[in-house]
Short mmCIF file of N, CA and C in Angstrom, two decimals:
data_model
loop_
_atom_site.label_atom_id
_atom_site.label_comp_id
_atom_site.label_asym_id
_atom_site.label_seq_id
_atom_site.Cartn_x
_atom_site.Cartn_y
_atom_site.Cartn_z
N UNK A 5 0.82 -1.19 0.00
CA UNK A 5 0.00 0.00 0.00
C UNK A 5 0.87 1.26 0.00
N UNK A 6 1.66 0.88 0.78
CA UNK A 6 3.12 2.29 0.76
C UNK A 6 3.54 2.67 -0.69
N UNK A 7 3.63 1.37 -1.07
CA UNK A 7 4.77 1.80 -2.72
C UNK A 7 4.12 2.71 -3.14
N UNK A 8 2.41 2.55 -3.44
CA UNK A 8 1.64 3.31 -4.33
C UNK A 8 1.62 4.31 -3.81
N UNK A 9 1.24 4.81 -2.82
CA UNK A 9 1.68 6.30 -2.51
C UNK A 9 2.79 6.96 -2.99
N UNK A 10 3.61 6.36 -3.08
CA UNK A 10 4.89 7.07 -3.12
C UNK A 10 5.18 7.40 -4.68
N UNK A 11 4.22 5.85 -5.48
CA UNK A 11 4.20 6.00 -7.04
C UNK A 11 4.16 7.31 -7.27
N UNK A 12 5.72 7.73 -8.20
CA UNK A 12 5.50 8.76 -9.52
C UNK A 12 5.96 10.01 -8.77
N UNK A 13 6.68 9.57 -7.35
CA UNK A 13 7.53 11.05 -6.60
C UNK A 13 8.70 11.04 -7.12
N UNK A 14 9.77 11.73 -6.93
CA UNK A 14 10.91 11.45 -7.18
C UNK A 14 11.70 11.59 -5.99
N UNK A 15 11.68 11.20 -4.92
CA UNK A 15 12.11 10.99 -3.79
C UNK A 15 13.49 11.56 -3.35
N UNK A 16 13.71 12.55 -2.96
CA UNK A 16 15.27 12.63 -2.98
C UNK A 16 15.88 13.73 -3.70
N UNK A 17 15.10 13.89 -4.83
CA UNK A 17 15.52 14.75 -6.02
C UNK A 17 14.49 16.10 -5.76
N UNK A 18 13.39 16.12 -5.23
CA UNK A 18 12.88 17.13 -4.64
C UNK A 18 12.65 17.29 -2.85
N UNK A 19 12.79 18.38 -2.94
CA UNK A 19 12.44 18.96 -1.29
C UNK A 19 11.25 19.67 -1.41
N UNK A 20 10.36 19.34 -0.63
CA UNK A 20 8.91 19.67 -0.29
C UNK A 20 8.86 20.63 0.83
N UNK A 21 9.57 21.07 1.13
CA UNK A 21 9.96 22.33 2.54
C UNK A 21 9.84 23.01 1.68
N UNK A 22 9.35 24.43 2.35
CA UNK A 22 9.60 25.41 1.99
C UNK A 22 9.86 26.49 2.87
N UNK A 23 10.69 27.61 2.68
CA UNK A 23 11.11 28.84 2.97
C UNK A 23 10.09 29.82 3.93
N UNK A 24 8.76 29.72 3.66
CA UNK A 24 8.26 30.49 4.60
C UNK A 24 8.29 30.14 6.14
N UNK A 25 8.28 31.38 6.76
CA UNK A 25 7.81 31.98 8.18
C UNK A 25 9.20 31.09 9.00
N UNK A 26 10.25 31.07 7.98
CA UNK A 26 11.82 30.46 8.53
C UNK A 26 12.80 31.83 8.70
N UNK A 27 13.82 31.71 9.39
CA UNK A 27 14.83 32.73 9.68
C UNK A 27 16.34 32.05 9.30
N UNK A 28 16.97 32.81 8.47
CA UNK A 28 17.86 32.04 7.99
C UNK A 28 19.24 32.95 9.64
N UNK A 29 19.83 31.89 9.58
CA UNK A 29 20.97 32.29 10.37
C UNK A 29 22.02 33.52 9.85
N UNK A 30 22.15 34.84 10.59
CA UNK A 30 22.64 35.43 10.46
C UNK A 30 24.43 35.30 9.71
N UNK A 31 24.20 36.00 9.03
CA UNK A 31 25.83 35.84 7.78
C UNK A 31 26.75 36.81 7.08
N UNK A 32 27.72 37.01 7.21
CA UNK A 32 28.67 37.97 6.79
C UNK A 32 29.25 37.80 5.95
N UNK A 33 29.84 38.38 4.71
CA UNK A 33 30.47 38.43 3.35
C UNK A 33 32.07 38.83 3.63
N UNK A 34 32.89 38.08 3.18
CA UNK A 34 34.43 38.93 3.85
C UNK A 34 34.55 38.44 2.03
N UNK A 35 35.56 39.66 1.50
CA UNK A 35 36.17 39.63 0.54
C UNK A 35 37.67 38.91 0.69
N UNK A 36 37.92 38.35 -0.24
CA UNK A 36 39.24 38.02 -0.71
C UNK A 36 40.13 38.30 -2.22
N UNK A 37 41.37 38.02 -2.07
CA UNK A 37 42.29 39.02 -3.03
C UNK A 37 43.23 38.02 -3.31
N UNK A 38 43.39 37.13 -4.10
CA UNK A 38 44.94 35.95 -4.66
C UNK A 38 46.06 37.03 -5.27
N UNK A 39 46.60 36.84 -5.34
CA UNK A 39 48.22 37.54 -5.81
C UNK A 39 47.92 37.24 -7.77
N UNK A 40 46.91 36.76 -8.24
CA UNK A 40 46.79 37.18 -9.76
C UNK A 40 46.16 37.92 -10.10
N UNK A 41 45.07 38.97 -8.89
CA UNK A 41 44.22 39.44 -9.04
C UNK A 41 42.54 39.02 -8.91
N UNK A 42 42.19 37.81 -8.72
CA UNK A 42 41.04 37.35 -8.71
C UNK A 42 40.45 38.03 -7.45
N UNK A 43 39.52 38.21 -7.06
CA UNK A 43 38.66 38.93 -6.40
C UNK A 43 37.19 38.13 -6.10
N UNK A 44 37.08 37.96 -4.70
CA UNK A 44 35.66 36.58 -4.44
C UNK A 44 35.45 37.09 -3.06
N UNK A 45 34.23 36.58 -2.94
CA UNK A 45 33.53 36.74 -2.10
C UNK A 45 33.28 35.30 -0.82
N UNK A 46 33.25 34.97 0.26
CA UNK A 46 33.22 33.91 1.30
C UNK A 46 31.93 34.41 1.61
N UNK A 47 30.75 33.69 1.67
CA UNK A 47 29.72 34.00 2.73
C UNK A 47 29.88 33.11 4.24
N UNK A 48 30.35 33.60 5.35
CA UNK A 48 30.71 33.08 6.58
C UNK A 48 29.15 33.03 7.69
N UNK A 49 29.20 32.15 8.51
CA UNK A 49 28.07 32.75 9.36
C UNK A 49 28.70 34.05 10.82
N UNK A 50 27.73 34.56 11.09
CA UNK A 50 28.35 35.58 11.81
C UNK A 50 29.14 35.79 12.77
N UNK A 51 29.01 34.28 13.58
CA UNK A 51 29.61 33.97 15.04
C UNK A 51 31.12 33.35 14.79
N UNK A 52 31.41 33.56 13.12
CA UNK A 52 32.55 32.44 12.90
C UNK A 52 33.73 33.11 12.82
N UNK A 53 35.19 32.76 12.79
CA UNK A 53 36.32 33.23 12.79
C UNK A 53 36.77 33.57 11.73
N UNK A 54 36.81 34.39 11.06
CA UNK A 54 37.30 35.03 9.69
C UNK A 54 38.22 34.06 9.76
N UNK A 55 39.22 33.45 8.48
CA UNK A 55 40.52 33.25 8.54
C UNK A 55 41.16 34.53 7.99
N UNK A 56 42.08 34.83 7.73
CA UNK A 56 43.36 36.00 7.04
C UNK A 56 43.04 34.95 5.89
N UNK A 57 43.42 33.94 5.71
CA UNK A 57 43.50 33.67 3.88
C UNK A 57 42.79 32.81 3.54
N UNK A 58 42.77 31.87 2.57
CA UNK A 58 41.27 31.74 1.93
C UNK A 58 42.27 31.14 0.30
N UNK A 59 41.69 29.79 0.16
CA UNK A 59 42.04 29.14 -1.34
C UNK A 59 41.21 30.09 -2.47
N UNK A 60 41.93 30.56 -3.29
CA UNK A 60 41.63 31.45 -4.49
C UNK A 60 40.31 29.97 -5.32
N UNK A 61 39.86 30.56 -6.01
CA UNK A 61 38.37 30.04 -6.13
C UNK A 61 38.98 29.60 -7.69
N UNK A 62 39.62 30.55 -8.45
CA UNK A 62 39.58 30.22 -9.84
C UNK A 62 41.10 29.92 -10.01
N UNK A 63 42.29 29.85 -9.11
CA UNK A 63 43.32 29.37 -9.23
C UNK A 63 44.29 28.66 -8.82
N UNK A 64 43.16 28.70 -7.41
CA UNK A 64 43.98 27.49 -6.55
C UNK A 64 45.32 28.78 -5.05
N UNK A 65 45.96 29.52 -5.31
CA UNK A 65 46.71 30.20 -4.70
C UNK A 65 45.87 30.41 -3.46
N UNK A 66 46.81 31.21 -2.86
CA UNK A 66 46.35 31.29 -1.17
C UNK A 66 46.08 32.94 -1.89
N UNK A 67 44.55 33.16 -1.20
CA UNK A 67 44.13 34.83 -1.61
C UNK A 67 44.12 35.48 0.06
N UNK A 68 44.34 36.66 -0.10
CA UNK A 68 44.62 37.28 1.60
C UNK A 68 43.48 38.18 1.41
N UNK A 69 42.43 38.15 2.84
CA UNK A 69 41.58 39.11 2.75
C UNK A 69 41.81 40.60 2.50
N UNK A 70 41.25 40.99 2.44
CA UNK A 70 40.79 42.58 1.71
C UNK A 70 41.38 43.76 2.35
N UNK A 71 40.62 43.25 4.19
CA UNK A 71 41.20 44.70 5.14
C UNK A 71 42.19 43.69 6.02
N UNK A 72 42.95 42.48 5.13
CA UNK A 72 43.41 41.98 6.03
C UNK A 72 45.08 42.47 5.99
N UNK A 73 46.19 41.70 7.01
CA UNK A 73 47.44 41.38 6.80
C UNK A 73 47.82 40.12 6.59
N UNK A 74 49.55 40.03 5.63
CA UNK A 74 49.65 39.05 6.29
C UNK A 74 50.15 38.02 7.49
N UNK A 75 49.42 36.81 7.89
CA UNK A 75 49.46 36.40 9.06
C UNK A 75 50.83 36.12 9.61
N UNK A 76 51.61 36.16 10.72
CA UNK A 76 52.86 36.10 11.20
C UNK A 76 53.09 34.41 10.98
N UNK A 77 54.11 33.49 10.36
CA UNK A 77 54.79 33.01 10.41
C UNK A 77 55.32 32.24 12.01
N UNK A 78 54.95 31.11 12.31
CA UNK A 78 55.19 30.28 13.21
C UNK A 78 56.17 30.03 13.47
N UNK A 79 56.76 30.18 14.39
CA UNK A 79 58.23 29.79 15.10
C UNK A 79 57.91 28.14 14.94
N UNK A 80 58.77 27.19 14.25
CA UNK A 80 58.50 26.16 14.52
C UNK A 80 59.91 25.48 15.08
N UNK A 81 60.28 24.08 15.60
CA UNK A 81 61.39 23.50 15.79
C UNK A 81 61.73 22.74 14.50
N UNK A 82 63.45 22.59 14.96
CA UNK A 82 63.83 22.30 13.43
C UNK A 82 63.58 20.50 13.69
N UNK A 83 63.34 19.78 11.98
CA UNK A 83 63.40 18.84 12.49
C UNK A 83 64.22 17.69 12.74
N UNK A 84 63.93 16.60 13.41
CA UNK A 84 65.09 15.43 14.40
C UNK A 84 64.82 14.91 13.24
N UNK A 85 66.38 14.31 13.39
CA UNK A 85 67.02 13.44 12.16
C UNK A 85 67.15 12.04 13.18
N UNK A 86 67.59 11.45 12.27
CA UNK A 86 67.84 9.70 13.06
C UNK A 86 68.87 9.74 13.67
N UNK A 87 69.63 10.54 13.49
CA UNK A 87 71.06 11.03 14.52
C UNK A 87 70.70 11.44 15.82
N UNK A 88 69.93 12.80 15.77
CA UNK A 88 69.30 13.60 16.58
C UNK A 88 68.53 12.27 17.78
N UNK A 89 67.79 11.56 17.25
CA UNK A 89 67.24 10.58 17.99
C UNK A 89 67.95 9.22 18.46
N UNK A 90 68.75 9.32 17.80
CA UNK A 90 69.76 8.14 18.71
C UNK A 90 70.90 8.53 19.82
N UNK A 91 71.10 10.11 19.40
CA UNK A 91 71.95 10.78 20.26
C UNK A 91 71.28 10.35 21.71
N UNK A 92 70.18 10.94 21.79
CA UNK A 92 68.87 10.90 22.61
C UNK A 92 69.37 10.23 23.77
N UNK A 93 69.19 8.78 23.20
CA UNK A 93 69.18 7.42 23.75
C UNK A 93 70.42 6.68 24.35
N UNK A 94 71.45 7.17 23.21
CA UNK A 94 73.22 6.18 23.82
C UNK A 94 74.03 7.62 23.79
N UNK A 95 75.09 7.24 24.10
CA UNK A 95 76.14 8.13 23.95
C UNK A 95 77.56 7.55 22.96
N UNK A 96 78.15 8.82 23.22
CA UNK A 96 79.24 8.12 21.66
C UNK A 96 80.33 6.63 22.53
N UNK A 97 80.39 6.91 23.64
CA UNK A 97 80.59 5.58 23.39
C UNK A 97 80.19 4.39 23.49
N UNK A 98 78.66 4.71 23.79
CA UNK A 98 78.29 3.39 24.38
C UNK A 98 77.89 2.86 22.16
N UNK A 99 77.70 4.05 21.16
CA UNK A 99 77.97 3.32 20.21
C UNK A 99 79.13 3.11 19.77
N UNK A 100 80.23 3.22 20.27
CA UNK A 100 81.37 2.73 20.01
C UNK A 100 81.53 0.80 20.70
N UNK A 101 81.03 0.85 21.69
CA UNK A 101 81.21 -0.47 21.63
C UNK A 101 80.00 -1.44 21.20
N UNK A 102 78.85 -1.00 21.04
CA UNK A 102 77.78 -1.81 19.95
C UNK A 102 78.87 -1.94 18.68
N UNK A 103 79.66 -0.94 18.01
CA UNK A 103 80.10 -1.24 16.86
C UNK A 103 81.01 -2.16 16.63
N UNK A 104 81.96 -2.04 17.82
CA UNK A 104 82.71 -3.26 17.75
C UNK A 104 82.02 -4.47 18.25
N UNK A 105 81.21 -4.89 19.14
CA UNK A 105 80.34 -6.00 19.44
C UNK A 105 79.88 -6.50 17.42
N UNK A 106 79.30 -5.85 16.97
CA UNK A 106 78.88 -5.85 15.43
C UNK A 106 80.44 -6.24 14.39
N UNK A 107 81.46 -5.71 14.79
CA UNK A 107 82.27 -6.04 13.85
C UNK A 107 82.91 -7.05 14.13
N UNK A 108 83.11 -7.90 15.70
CA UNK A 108 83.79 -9.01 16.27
C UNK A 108 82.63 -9.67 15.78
N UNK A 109 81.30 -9.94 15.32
CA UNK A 109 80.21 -11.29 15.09
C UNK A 109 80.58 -10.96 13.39
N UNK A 110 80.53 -10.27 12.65
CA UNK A 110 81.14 -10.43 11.50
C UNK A 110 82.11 -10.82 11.42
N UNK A 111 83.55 -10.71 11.72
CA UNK A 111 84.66 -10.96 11.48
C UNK A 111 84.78 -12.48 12.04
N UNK A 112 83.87 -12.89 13.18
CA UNK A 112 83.87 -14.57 13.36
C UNK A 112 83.01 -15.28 12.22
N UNK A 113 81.96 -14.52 11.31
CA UNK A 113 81.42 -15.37 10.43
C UNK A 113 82.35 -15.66 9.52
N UNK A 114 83.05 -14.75 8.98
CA UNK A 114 83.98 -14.83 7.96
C UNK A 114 84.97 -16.14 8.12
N UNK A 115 85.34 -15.79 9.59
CA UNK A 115 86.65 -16.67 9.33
C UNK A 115 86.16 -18.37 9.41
N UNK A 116 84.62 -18.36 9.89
CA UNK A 116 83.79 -19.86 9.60
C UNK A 116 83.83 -20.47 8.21
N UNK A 117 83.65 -19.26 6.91
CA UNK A 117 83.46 -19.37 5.94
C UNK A 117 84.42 -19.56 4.91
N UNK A 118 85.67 -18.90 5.91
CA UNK A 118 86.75 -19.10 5.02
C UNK A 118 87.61 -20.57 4.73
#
């Protein structure tokens, strides 16, 4: 009995809501500016955090708002190498004698083989 009701809607593909006696959530327009010149518009809602920049719409580049600057540059740390992280852990000599421990079990395979 359901199916037939439903016969000949297109389910999904239309919305049966409509717009009256609704309040749409308050919204702000911030302009943006890419370094080729493109020029666009963001509609944001009002309570939200501007960013400073914004993906250019028709080129992909980073566009910087309008009345904006640009944003300061992060102090970051440089990064650890596999050195840096083993330093960490041993000291130079405690890999000095792993290396020879490593070169006395080689030098006994050899002389098995020879």
């Amino acid at each position: 009995m359901a199916e037939r009701a439903l016969r000949g809607t297109r389910l999904g593909a239309t919305s049966y809501e409509n717009d009256r006696n609704t309040d749409l959530a308050p919204r702000q327009e911030v302009d943006y500016t890419c370094t080729k010149g493109h020029r666009f518009t963001v509609t944001l809602a009002a309570e939200a955090e501007v960013p400073m920049t914004w993906d250019c719409r028709s080129c992909g580049a980073t566009a910087l708002r309008v009345d904006g600057e640009l944003p300061q540059a992060k102090k970051g740390k440089p990064p650890r190498t596999h050195w840096d992280m083993l330093m960490e852990r041993r000291t130079v000599e405690d890999l000095e004698e792993v290396l020879a421990e490593r070169l006395e079990i080689l030098r006994a395979g050899r002389r098995r083989s020879a």
